[in-house]
Every structure is written in C-alpha cells, then in structure tokens.
Coordinates of N, CA and C in Angstrom, one line a residue:
Q23 N 22.6 27.3 -55.1 CA 21.2 27.1 -55.4 C 21.0 25.7 -56.0
V24 N 21.9 25.3 -56.9 CA 21.8 24.0 -57.5 C 23.1 23.2 -57.4
Q25 N 23.1 22.0 -57.0 CA 24.3 21.2 -56.9 C 24.1 19.9 -57.8
L26 N 25.2 19.6 -58.5 CA 25.3 18.4 -59.4 C 26.3 17.5 -58.8
V27 N 26.0 16.3 -58.7 CA 26.9 15.3 -58.1 C 27.0 14.1 -59.1
E28 N 28.2 13.9 -59.6 CA 28.4 12.7 -60.6 C 28.9 11.5 -59.8
S29 N 28.6 10.3 -60.4 CA 29.2 9.1 -59.9 C 29.3 8.1 -61.0
G30 N 30.1 7.1 -60.8 CA 30.1 6.0 -61.7 C 31.4 5.9 -62.5
G31 N 32.3 6.8 -62.4 CA 33.6 6.8 -63.1 C 34.5 5.7 -62.6
G32 N 35.6 5.5 -63.2 CA 36.5 4.4 -62.8 C 37.5 4.0 -63.9
L33 N 38.1 2.9 -63.6 CA 39.1 2.3 -64.5 C 38.4 1.1 -65.2
V34 N 38.5 1.1 -66.6 CA 37.9 0.0 -67.3 C 38.8 -0.4 -68.5
Q35 N 38.8 -1.6 -68.9 CA 39.6 -2.0 -70.0 C 39.0 -1.6 -71.3
P36 N 39.8 -1.5 -72.4 CA 39.2 -1.2 -73.7 C 38.1 -2.2 -74.1
G37 N 37.0 -1.7 -74.6 CA 35.9 -2.6 -75.0 C 34.9 -2.7 -73.9
G38 N 35.2 -2.2 -72.7 CA 34.3 -2.4 -71.5 C 33.3 -1.3 -71.5
S39 N 32.5 -1.3 -70.4 CA 31.4 -0.4 -70.3 C 31.4 0.3 -68.9
L40 N 30.9 1.5 -68.8 CA 30.6 2.2 -67.6 C 29.3 3.0 -67.7
R41 N 28.7 3.2 -66.6 CA 27.5 4.0 -66.5 C 27.7 5.2 -65.6
L42 N 27.6 6.4 -66.1 CA 27.8 7.6 -65.2 C 26.4 8.0 -64.8
S43 N 26.3 8.6 -63.6 CA 25.0 9.1 -63.1 C 25.3 10.5 -62.6
C44 N 24.3 11.4 -62.7 CA 24.4 12.7 -62.2 C 23.1 13.1 -61.5
A45 N 23.2 13.5 -60.3 CA 22.0 13.9 -59.5 C 22.0 15.4 -59.3
A46 N 20.9 16.1 -59.7 CA 20.8 17.5 -59.4 C 19.9 17.8 -58.2
S47 N 20.3 18.7 -57.3 CA 19.5 19.0 -56.1 C 19.6 20.5 -55.9
G48 N 18.6 20.9 -55.0 CA 18.5 22.3 -54.7 C 17.1 22.9 -55.0
S49 N 17.0 24.2 -55.0 CA 15.7 24.8 -55.1 C 15.4 24.9 -56.6
I50 N 15.1 23.7 -57.2 CA 14.9 23.7 -58.6 C 13.4 23.6 -59.0
F51 N 13.0 24.5 -59.9 CA 11.7 24.3 -60.5 C 11.7 23.4 -61.6
G52 N 12.8 23.4 -62.4 CA 12.9 22.6 -63.6 C 14.3 22.7 -64.2
I53 N 14.5 21.7 -65.1 CA 15.8 21.7 -65.8 C 15.5 21.5 -67.3
N54 N 16.1 22.4 -68.0 CA 16.0 22.4 -69.5 C 16.9 21.3 -70.0
S55 N 18.0 21.6 -70.6 CA 18.9 20.6 -71.1 C 19.8 20.1 -70.0
M56 N 20.2 18.9 -70.2 CA 21.2 18.3 -69.3 C 22.3 17.6 -70.2
G57 N 23.5 17.6 -69.8 CA 24.5 17.0 -70.7 C 25.7 16.5 -70.0
W58 N 26.5 15.9 -70.7 CA 27.8 15.4 -70.3 C 28.9 16.0 -71.2
Y59 N 29.9 16.5 -70.5 CA 31.1 17.0 -71.2 C 32.3 16.2 -70.7
R60 N 33.4 16.3 -71.4 CA 34.6 15.7 -70.9 C 35.8 16.5 -71.3
Q61 N 36.9 16.4 -70.5 CA 38.1 17.1 -70.7 C 39.3 16.1 -70.4
A62 N 40.1 15.9 -71.5 CA 41.3 15.1 -71.4 C 42.4 16.0 -71.1
P63 N 43.5 15.5 -70.5 CA 44.7 16.3 -70.2 C 45.2 17.0 -71.5
G64 N 45.4 18.3 -71.3 CA 45.9 19.1 -72.4 C 44.9 19.4 -73.5
K65 N 43.7 19.1 -73.3 CA 42.7 19.4 -74.3 C 41.5 20.2 -73.7
E66 N 40.8 20.8 -74.6 CA 39.7 21.6 -74.1 C 38.5 20.7 -73.8
R67 N 37.6 21.3 -72.9 CA 36.4 20.6 -72.6 C 35.5 20.5 -73.8
E68 N 34.9 19.3 -74.0 CA 34.1 19.1 -75.2 C 32.8 18.4 -74.8
L69 N 31.8 18.7 -75.6 CA 30.5 18.1 -75.4 C 30.5 16.6 -75.8
V70 N 30.0 15.8 -74.9 CA 29.9 14.4 -75.3 C 28.4 14.1 -75.7
A71 N 27.5 14.5 -74.9 CA 26.1 14.2 -75.3 C 25.2 15.2 -74.4
S72 N 24.0 15.5 -75.0 CA 23.1 16.3 -74.3 C 21.7 15.8 -74.5
I73 N 20.8 16.2 -73.7 CA 19.4 15.7 -73.8 C 18.5 16.8 -73.3
T74 N 17.4 17.1 -74.0 CA 16.4 18.1 -73.6 C 15.4 17.5 -72.6
S75 N 14.6 18.3 -72.0 CA 13.6 17.9 -71.1 C 12.6 16.9 -71.7
R76 N 12.5 17.0 -73.0 CA 11.5 16.1 -73.7 C 12.2 14.9 -74.3
G77 N 13.5 14.8 -74.0 CA 14.2 13.5 -74.4 C 14.9 13.5 -75.7
R78 N 15.0 14.7 -76.3 CA 15.7 14.8 -77.6 C 17.2 14.8 -77.3
S79 N 18.0 13.9 -77.9 CA 19.4 13.8 -77.6 C 20.3 14.2 -78.7
N80 N 21.5 14.5 -78.3 CA 22.5 14.9 -79.3 C 23.9 14.4 -78.9
Y81 N 24.7 13.9 -79.8 CA 25.9 13.2 -79.5 C 27.1 13.8 -80.3
A82 N 28.3 13.8 -79.7 CA 29.5 14.0 -80.4 C 29.7 12.9 -81.4
D83 N 30.3 13.2 -82.6 CA 30.5 12.1 -83.6 C 31.3 11.0 -83.0
S84 N 32.3 11.3 -82.2 CA 33.2 10.3 -81.7 C 32.5 9.3 -80.8
V85 N 31.3 9.5 -80.3 CA 30.7 8.6 -79.4 C 29.4 8.0 -79.9
K86 N 29.0 8.5 -81.1 CA 27.7 8.0 -81.6 C 27.8 6.5 -81.8
G87 N 26.7 5.8 -81.4 CA 26.6 4.4 -81.5 C 27.3 3.6 -80.4
R88 N 28.0 4.3 -79.5 CA 28.6 3.7 -78.4 C 28.1 4.2 -77.0
F89 N 27.7 5.5 -77.0 CA 27.2 6.1 -75.7 C 25.7 6.4 -75.9
T90 N 25.0 6.3 -74.8 CA 23.6 6.6 -74.7 C 23.3 7.5 -73.5
I91 N 22.7 8.6 -73.8 CA 22.3 9.5 -72.7 C 20.8 9.4 -72.4
S92 N 20.5 9.4 -71.1 CA 19.1 9.3 -70.7 C 18.9 10.2 -69.5
R93 N 17.6 10.5 -69.1 CA 17.4 11.3 -67.9 C 16.1 10.8 -67.3
D94 N 16.0 11.1 -66.0 CA 14.8 10.9 -65.3 C 14.3 12.2 -64.7
N95 N 13.3 12.8 -65.3 CA 12.9 14.2 -65.0 C 12.4 14.2 -63.5
A96 N 11.7 13.2 -63.1 CA 11.1 13.2 -61.8 C 12.2 13.2 -60.7
K97 N 13.3 12.6 -61.0 CA 14.4 12.5 -60.0 C 15.5 13.6 -60.3
N98 N 15.4 14.4 -61.3 CA 16.4 15.3 -61.7 C 17.8 14.6 -61.9
M99 N 17.7 13.6 -62.6 CA 19.0 12.8 -62.9 C 19.2 12.6 -64.4
V100 N 20.5 12.5 -64.7 CA 20.9 12.2 -66.1 C 21.9 11.1 -66.0
Y101 N 21.9 10.3 -67.0 CA 22.8 9.1 -67.1 C 23.6 9.1 -68.4
L102 N 24.7 8.5 -68.4 CA 25.5 8.2 -69.6 C 26.0 6.8 -69.6
Q103 N 25.4 6.0 -70.5 CA 25.8 4.6 -70.6 C 26.9 4.6 -71.7
M104 N 28.1 4.1 -71.3 CA 29.2 4.1 -72.2 C 29.6 2.7 -72.5
N105 N 29.5 2.3 -73.8 CA 29.9 1.0 -74.2 C 31.1 1.0 -75.2
S106 N 31.7 -0.1 -75.4 CA 32.8 -0.2 -76.3 C 33.8 0.9 -76.1
L107 N 34.2 1.1 -74.9 CA 35.1 2.2 -74.5 C 36.5 2.1 -75.1
K108 N 37.1 3.2 -75.5 CA 38.4 3.2 -76.1 C 39.3 4.1 -75.2
P109 N 40.6 3.9 -75.3 CA 41.6 4.7 -74.6 C 41.3 6.2 -74.8
D110 N 40.9 6.6 -76.0 CA 40.7 8.0 -76.3 C 39.5 8.6 -75.5
D111 N 38.7 7.7 -74.9 CA 37.6 8.2 -74.0 C 38.1 8.6 -72.6
T112 N 39.3 8.3 -72.3 CA 39.9 8.7 -71.0 C 39.8 10.2 -70.8
A113 N 39.2 10.6 -69.7 CA 39.0 12.0 -69.5 C 38.2 12.2 -68.1
V114 N 38.2 13.4 -67.7 CA 37.3 13.8 -66.6 C 35.9 14.1 -67.2
Y115 N 34.9 13.5 -66.8 CA 33.5 13.7 -67.3 C 32.8 14.6 -66.3
Y116 N 32.2 15.6 -66.9 CA 31.4 16.6 -66.1 C 29.9 16.6 -66.5
C117 N 29.1 16.7 -65.5 CA 27.7 16.8 -65.8 C 27.3 18.3 -65.9
N118 N 26.4 18.6 -66.7 CA 25.9 20.0 -66.9 C 24.4 20.1 -66.9
A119 N 23.9 21.1 -66.3 CA 22.4 21.3 -66.3 C 22.0 22.8 -66.5
D120 N 21.1 23.0 -67.3 CA 20.5 24.4 -67.5 C 19.3 24.4 -66.6
A121 N 19.4 24.8 -65.4 CA 18.4 24.7 -64.4 C 17.8 26.1 -64.0
Y122 N 16.5 26.1 -63.6 CA 15.9 27.3 -63.2 C 15.1 27.1 -61.9
G123 N 14.9 28.2 -61.2 CA 14.1 28.2 -60.0 C 13.5 29.6 -59.8
F124 N 13.2 29.9 -58.5 CA 12.5 31.2 -58.2 C 13.6 32.3 -58.4
G125 N 13.4 33.0 -59.5 CA 14.3 34.2 -59.7 C 15.7 33.9 -60.3
F126 N 15.9 32.7 -60.7 CA 17.2 32.4 -61.3 C 17.1 31.3 -62.4
R127 N 18.1 31.4 -63.3 CA 18.3 30.4 -64.3 C 19.7 30.4 -64.7
S128 N 20.4 29.3 -64.7 CA 21.8 29.3 -65.0 C 22.3 27.9 -65.3
D129 N 23.5 27.9 -65.9 CA 24.2 26.7 -66.2 C 24.9 26.2 -64.9
Y130 N 24.8 24.9 -64.6 CA 25.5 24.4 -63.4 C 26.4 23.2 -63.9
W131 N 27.5 23.0 -63.1 CA 28.4 22.0 -63.4 C 28.7 21.1 -62.2
G132 N 28.9 19.8 -62.4 CA 29.4 19.0 -61.3 C 30.9 19.1 -61.1
Q133 N 31.4 18.3 -60.2 CA 32.8 18.4 -59.9 C 33.6 17.5 -60.8
G134 N 33.0 16.7 -61.5 CA 33.7 15.8 -62.4 C 34.0 14.4 -61.9
T135 N 34.0 13.4 -62.8 CA 34.4 12.1 -62.4 C 35.3 11.5 -63.4
Q136 N 36.4 10.9 -62.9 CA 37.5 10.4 -63.8 C 37.0 9.1 -64.5
V137 N 37.2 9.0 -65.8 CA 37.1 7.8 -66.5 C 38.4 7.5 -67.2
T138 N 38.9 6.3 -66.9 CA 40.2 5.9 -67.5 C 40.0 4.5 -68.2
V139 N 40.4 4.5 -69.5 CA 40.2 3.3 -70.3 C 41.6 2.8 -70.6
S140 N 42.0 1.7 -70.0 CA 43.4 1.3 -70.2 C 43.5 -0.2 -69.9
S141 N 44.4 -0.9 -70.5 CA 44.6 -2.3 -70.3 C 45.7 -2.5 -69.3

C-alpha cells in the first residue's frame, strides 16, 4: 500500500556532510510522523530524528546540532541533512512513516541506505 524509498547514502570522510532523502508513494491520504532510524553492525536500531506533519522535530542526543530533519508534505518526502559526520554515525539508515489511507494506517519502512564515515 505504501512504499518508502531512500537515497543519498554513501562514503564520506569524518567532518563531511551527506543529505538523505526518502520518498513515500502509494495510496496515501496522509502521513503523520516521519523519521530516520539507523542500525550499526551488532547494535539495535535507534531513532535518529523524527518530524510531525506540522514540522515539530525530535533528535537523538548524539546528533543534536549536527543533523537536521525536514519534510515536504506536498511531495510526501522527508530529508536528513547530516553535517560534521563522525565514524560513529556509520550505519544503515532507514526511513519510517506513519501513513494512512482508505481503511488502513500503519508504520512503514524503507529498505535502508548505507552511510559510511571513514578516512
């Protein structure tokens, strides 16, 4: 019913920047919160940042001041601008959306995009 497709991951040196994008498509009436999670090898998936439909954002302490989440409600897209990247930011980043349509509402996940921070 709903598909999420991430893009923008890659290899970057410490101190560098990347911008992740996520596009939601399908029979969507609307999307409540959208967010980015990440999972590093051997670790549990953790919330990086989330944003409500009205633009209220929330960040993990480890990324505050370095990452910025934003969304375009008209395009059903969410973005994550990542600056001052550190090796500890290396992980697979997943897009998440609380979306609803005719007769359904559920949490949806993208397939993930790899971010590697290394010199």
